[in-house]
mmCIF file with all atom_site columns, C-alpha atoms in Angstrom:
data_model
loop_
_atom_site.group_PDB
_atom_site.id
_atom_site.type_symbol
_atom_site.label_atom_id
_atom_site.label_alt_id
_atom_site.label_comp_id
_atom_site.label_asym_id
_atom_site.label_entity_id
_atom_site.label_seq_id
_atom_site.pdbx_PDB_ins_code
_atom_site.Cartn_x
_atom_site.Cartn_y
_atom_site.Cartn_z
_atom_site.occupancy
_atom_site.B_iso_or_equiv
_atom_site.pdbx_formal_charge
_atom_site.auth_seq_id
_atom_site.auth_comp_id
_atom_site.auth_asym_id
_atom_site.auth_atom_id
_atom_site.pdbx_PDB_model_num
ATOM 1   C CA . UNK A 1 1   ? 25.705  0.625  6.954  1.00 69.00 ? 1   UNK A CA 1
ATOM 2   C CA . UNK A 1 2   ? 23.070  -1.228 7.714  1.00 73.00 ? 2   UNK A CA 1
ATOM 3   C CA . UNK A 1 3   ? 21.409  1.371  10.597 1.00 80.00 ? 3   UNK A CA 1
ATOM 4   C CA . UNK A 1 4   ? 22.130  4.070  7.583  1.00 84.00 ? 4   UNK A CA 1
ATOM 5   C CA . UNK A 1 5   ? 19.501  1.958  5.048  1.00 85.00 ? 5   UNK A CA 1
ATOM 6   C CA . UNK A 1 6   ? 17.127  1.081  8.016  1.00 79.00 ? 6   UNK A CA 1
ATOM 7   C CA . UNK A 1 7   ? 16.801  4.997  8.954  1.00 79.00 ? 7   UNK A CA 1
ATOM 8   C CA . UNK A 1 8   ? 16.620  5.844  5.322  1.00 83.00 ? 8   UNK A CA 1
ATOM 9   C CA . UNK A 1 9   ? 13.510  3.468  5.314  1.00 81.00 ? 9   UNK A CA 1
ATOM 10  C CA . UNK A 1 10  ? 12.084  4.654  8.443  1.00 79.00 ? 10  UNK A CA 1
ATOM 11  C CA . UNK A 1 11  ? 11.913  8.672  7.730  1.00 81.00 ? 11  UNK A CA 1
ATOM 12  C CA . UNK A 1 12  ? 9.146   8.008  5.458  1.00 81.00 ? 12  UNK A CA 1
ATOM 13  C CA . UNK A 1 13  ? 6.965   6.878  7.707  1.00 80.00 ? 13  UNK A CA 1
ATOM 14  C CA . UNK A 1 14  ? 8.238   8.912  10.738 1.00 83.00 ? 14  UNK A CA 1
ATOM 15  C CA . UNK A 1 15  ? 6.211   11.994 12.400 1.00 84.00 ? 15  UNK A CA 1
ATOM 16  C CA . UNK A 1 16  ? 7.615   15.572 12.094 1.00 84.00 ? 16  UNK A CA 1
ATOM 17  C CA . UNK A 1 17  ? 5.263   17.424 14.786 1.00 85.00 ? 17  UNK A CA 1
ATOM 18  C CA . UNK A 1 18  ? 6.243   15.612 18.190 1.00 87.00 ? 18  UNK A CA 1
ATOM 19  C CA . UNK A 1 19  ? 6.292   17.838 20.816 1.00 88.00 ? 19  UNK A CA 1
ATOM 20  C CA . UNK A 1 20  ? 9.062   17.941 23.278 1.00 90.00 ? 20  UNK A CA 1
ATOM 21  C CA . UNK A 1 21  ? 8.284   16.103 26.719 1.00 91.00 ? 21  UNK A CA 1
ATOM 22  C CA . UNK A 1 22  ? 10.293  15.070 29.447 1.00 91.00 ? 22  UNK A CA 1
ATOM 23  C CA . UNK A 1 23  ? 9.976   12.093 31.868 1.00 94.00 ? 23  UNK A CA 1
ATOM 24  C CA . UNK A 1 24  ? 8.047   13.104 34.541 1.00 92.00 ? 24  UNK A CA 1
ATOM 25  C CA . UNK A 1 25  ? 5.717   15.542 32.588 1.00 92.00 ? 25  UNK A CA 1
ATOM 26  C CA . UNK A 1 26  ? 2.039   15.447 32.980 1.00 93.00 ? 26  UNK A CA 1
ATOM 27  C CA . UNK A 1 27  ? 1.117   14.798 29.192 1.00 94.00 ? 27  UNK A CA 1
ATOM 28  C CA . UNK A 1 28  ? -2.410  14.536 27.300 1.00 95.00 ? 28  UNK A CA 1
ATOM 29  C CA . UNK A 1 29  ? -1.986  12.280 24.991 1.00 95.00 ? 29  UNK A CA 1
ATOM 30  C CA . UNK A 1 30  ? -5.193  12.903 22.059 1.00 95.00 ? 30  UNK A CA 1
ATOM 31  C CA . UNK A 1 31  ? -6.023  9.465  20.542 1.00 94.00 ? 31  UNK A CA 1
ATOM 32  C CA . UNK A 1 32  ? -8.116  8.513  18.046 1.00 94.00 ? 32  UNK A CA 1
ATOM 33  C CA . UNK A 1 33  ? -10.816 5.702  18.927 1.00 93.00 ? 33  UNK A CA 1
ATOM 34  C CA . UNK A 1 34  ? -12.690 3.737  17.075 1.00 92.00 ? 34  UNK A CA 1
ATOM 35  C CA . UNK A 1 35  ? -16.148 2.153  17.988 1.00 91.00 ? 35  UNK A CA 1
ATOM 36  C CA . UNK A 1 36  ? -18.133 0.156  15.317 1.00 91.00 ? 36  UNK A CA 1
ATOM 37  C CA . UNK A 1 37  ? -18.670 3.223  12.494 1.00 93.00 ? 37  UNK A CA 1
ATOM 38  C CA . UNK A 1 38  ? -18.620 5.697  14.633 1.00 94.00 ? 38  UNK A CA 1
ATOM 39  C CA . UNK A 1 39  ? -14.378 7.485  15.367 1.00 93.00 ? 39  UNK A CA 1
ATOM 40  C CA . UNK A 1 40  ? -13.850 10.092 18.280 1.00 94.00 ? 40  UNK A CA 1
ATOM 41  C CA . UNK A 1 41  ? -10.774 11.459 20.184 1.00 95.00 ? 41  UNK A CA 1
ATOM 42  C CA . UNK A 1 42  ? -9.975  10.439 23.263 1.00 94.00 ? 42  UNK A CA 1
ATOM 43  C CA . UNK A 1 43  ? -7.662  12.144 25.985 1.00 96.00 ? 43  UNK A CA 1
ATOM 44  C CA . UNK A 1 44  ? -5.532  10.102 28.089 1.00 95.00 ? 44  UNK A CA 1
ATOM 45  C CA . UNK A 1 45  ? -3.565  12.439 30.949 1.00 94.00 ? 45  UNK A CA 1
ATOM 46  C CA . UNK A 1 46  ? -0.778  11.591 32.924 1.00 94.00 ? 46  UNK A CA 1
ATOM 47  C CA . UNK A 1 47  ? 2.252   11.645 33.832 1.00 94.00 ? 47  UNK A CA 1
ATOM 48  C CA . UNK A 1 48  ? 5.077   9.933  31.430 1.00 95.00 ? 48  UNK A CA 1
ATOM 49  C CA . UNK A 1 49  ? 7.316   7.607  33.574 1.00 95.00 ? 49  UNK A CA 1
ATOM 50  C CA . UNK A 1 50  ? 9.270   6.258  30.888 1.00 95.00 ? 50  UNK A CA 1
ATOM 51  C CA . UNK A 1 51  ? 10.144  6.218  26.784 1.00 94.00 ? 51  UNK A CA 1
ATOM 52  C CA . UNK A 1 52  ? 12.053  3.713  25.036 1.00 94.00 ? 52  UNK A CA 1
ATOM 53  C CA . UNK A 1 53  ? 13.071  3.101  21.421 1.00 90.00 ? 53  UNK A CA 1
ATOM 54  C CA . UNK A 1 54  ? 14.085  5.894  19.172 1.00 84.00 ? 54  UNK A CA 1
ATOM 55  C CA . UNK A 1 55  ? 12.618  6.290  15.393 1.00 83.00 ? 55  UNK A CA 1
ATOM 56  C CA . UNK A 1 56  ? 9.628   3.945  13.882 1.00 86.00 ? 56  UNK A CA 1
ATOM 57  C CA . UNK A 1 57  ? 10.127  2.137  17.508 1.00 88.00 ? 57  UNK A CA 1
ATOM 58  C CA . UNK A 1 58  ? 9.890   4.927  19.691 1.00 91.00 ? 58  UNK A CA 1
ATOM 59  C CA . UNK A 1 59  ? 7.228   4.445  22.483 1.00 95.00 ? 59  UNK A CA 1
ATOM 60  C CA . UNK A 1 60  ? 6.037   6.140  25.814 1.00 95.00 ? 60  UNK A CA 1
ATOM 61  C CA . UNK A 1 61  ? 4.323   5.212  29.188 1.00 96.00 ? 61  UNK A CA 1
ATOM 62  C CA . UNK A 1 62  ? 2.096   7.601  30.436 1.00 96.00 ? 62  UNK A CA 1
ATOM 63  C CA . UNK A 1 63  ? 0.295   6.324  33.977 1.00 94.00 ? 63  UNK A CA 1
ATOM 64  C CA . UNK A 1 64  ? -2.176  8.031  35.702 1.00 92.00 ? 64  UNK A CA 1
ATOM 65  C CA . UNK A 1 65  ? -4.911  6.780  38.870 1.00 91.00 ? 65  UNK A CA 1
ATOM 66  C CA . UNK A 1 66  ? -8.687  6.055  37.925 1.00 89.00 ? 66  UNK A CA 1
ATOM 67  C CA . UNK A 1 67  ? -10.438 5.658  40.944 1.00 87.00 ? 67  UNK A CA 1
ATOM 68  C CA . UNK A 1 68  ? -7.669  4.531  42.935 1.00 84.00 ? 68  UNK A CA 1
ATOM 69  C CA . UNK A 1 69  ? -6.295  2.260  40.467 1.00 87.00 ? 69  UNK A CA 1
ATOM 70  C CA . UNK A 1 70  ? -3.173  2.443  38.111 1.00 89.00 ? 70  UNK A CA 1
ATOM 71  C CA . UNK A 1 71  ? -3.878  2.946  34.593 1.00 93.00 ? 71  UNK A CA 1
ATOM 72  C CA . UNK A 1 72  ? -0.804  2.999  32.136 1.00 94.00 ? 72  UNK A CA 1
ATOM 73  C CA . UNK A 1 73  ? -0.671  2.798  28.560 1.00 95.00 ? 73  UNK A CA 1
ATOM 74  C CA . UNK A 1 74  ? 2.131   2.278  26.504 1.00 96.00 ? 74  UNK A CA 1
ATOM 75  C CA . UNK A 1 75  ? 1.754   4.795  23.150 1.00 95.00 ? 75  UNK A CA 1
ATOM 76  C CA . UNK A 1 76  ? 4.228   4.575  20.135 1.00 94.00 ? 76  UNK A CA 1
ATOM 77  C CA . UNK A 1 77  ? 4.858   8.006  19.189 1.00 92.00 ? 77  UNK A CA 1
ATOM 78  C CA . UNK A 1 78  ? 4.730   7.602  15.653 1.00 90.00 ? 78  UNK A CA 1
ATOM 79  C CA . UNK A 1 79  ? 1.320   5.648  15.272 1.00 90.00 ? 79  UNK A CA 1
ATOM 80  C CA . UNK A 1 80  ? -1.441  7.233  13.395 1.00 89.00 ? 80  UNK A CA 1
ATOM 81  C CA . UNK A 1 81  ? -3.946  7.043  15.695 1.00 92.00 ? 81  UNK A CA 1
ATOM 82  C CA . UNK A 1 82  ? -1.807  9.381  17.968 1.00 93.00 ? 82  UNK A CA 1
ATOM 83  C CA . UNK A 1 83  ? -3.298  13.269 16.587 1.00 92.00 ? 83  UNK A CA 1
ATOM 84  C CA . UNK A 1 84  ? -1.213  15.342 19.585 1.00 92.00 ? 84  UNK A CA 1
ATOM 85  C CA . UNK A 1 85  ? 0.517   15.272 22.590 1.00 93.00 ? 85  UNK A CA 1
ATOM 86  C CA . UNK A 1 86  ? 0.855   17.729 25.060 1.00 92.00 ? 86  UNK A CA 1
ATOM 87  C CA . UNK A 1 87  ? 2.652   18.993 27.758 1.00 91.00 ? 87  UNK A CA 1
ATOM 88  C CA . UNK A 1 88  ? 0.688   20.373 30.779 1.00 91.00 ? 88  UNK A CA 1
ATOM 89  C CA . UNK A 1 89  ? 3.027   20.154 33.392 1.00 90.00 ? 89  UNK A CA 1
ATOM 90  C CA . UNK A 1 90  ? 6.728   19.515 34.482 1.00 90.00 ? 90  UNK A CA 1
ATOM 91  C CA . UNK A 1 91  ? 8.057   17.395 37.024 1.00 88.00 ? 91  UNK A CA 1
ATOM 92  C CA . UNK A 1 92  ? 11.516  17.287 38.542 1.00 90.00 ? 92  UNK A CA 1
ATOM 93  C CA . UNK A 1 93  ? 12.757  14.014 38.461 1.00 90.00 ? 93  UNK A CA 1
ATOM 94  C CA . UNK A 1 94  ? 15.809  12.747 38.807 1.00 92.00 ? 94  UNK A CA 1
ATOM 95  C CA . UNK A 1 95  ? 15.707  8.811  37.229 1.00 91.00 ? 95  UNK A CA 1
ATOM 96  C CA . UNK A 1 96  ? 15.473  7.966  33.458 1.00 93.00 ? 96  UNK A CA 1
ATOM 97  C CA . UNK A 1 97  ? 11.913  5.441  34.198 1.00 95.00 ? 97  UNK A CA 1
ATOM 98  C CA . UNK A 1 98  ? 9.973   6.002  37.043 1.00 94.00 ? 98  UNK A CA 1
ATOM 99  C CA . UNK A 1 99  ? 8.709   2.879  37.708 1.00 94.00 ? 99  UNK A CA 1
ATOM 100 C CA . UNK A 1 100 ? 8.862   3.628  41.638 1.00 93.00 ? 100 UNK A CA 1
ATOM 101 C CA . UNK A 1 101 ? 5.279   5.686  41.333 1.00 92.00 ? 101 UNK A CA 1
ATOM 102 C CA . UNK A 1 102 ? 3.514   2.053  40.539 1.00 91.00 ? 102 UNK A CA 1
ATOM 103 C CA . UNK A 1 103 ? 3.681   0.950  44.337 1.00 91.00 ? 103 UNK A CA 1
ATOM 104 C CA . UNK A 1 104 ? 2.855   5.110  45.440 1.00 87.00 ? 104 UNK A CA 1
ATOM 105 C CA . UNK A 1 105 ? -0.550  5.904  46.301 1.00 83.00 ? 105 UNK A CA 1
ATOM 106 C CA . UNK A 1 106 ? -2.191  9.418  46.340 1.00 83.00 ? 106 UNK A CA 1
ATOM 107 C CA . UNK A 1 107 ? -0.401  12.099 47.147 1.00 84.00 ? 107 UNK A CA 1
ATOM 108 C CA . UNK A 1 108 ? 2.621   10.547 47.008 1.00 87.00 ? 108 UNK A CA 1
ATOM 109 C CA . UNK A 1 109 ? 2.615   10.379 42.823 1.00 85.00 ? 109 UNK A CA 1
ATOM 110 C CA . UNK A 1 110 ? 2.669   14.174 42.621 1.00 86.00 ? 110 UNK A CA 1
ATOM 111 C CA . UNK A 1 111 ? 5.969   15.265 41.252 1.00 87.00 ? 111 UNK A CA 1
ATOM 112 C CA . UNK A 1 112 ? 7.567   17.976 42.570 1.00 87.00 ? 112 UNK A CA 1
ATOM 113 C CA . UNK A 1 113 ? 6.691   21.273 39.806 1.00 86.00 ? 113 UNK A CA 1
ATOM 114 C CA . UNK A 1 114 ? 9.741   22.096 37.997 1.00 82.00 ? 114 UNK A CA 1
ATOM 115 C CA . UNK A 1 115 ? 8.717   25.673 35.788 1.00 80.00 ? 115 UNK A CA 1
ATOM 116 C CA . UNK A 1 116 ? 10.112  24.842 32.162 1.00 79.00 ? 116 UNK A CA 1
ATOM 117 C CA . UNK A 1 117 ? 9.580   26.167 28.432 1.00 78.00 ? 117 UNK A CA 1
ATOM 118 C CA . UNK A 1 118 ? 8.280   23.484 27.143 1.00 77.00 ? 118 UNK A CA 1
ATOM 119 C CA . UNK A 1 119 ? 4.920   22.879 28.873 1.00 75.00 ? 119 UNK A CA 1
ATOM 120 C CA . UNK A 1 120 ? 1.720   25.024 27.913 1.00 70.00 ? 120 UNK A CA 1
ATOM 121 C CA . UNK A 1 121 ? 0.492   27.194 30.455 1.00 62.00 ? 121 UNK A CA 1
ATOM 122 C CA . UNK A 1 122 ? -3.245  26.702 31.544 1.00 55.00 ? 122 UNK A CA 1
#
């Protein structure tokens, strides 16, 4: 009963256009940024190595390597400041959360290409 009221709460505020993606997908995620005045979009990319939550709490890690170094964010899915996602690429994995890529280093974070559906072609 109480999960019933809480999701009846929630769809209000819940995001109809997210785009299927899998773990392991190469992702851009478009966010919006704001400096002082000014507002721009910026475009994280990489891959998605784990998402948690479901509904108003739904998040996702995407991590990708700047210069040799790590970079993940952690993006809820529903936030406003979140204008698209997109699949670029698939990866085959075969784990729920890669956490394992954090202590990989160059070519060892490519995922092996798995061809699906849901990714755009480039």
């Amino acid at each position: 009963m109480k999960t019933l009221l809480l999701d009846k709460v929630e769809s209000k505020c819940l995001k109809t256009n997210i785009p299927h993606f899998e773990i392991g997908d190469l992702v851009d995620v478009s966010c919006r940024i704001k400096e002082g005045e000014k507002e721009r979009i910026g475009i994280f990319s990489g891959t998605v190595i784990s998402r948690k939550g479901r509904g108003i709490n739904a998040f996702v890690t995407v991590r990708r390597i700047v210069a040799g170094e790590g970079v993940e964010r952690i993006f809820p899915l529903n936030s406003p400041n979140i204008t698209d996602i997109k699949a670029t690429r698939s990866g085959k994995t075969r784990r729920a959360k890669l956490y394992y890529l954090r202590e990989r280093t160059g070519k060892a974070t490519k995922l092996a290409h798995e061809h699906s559906e849901h990714t755009v072609a480039s």
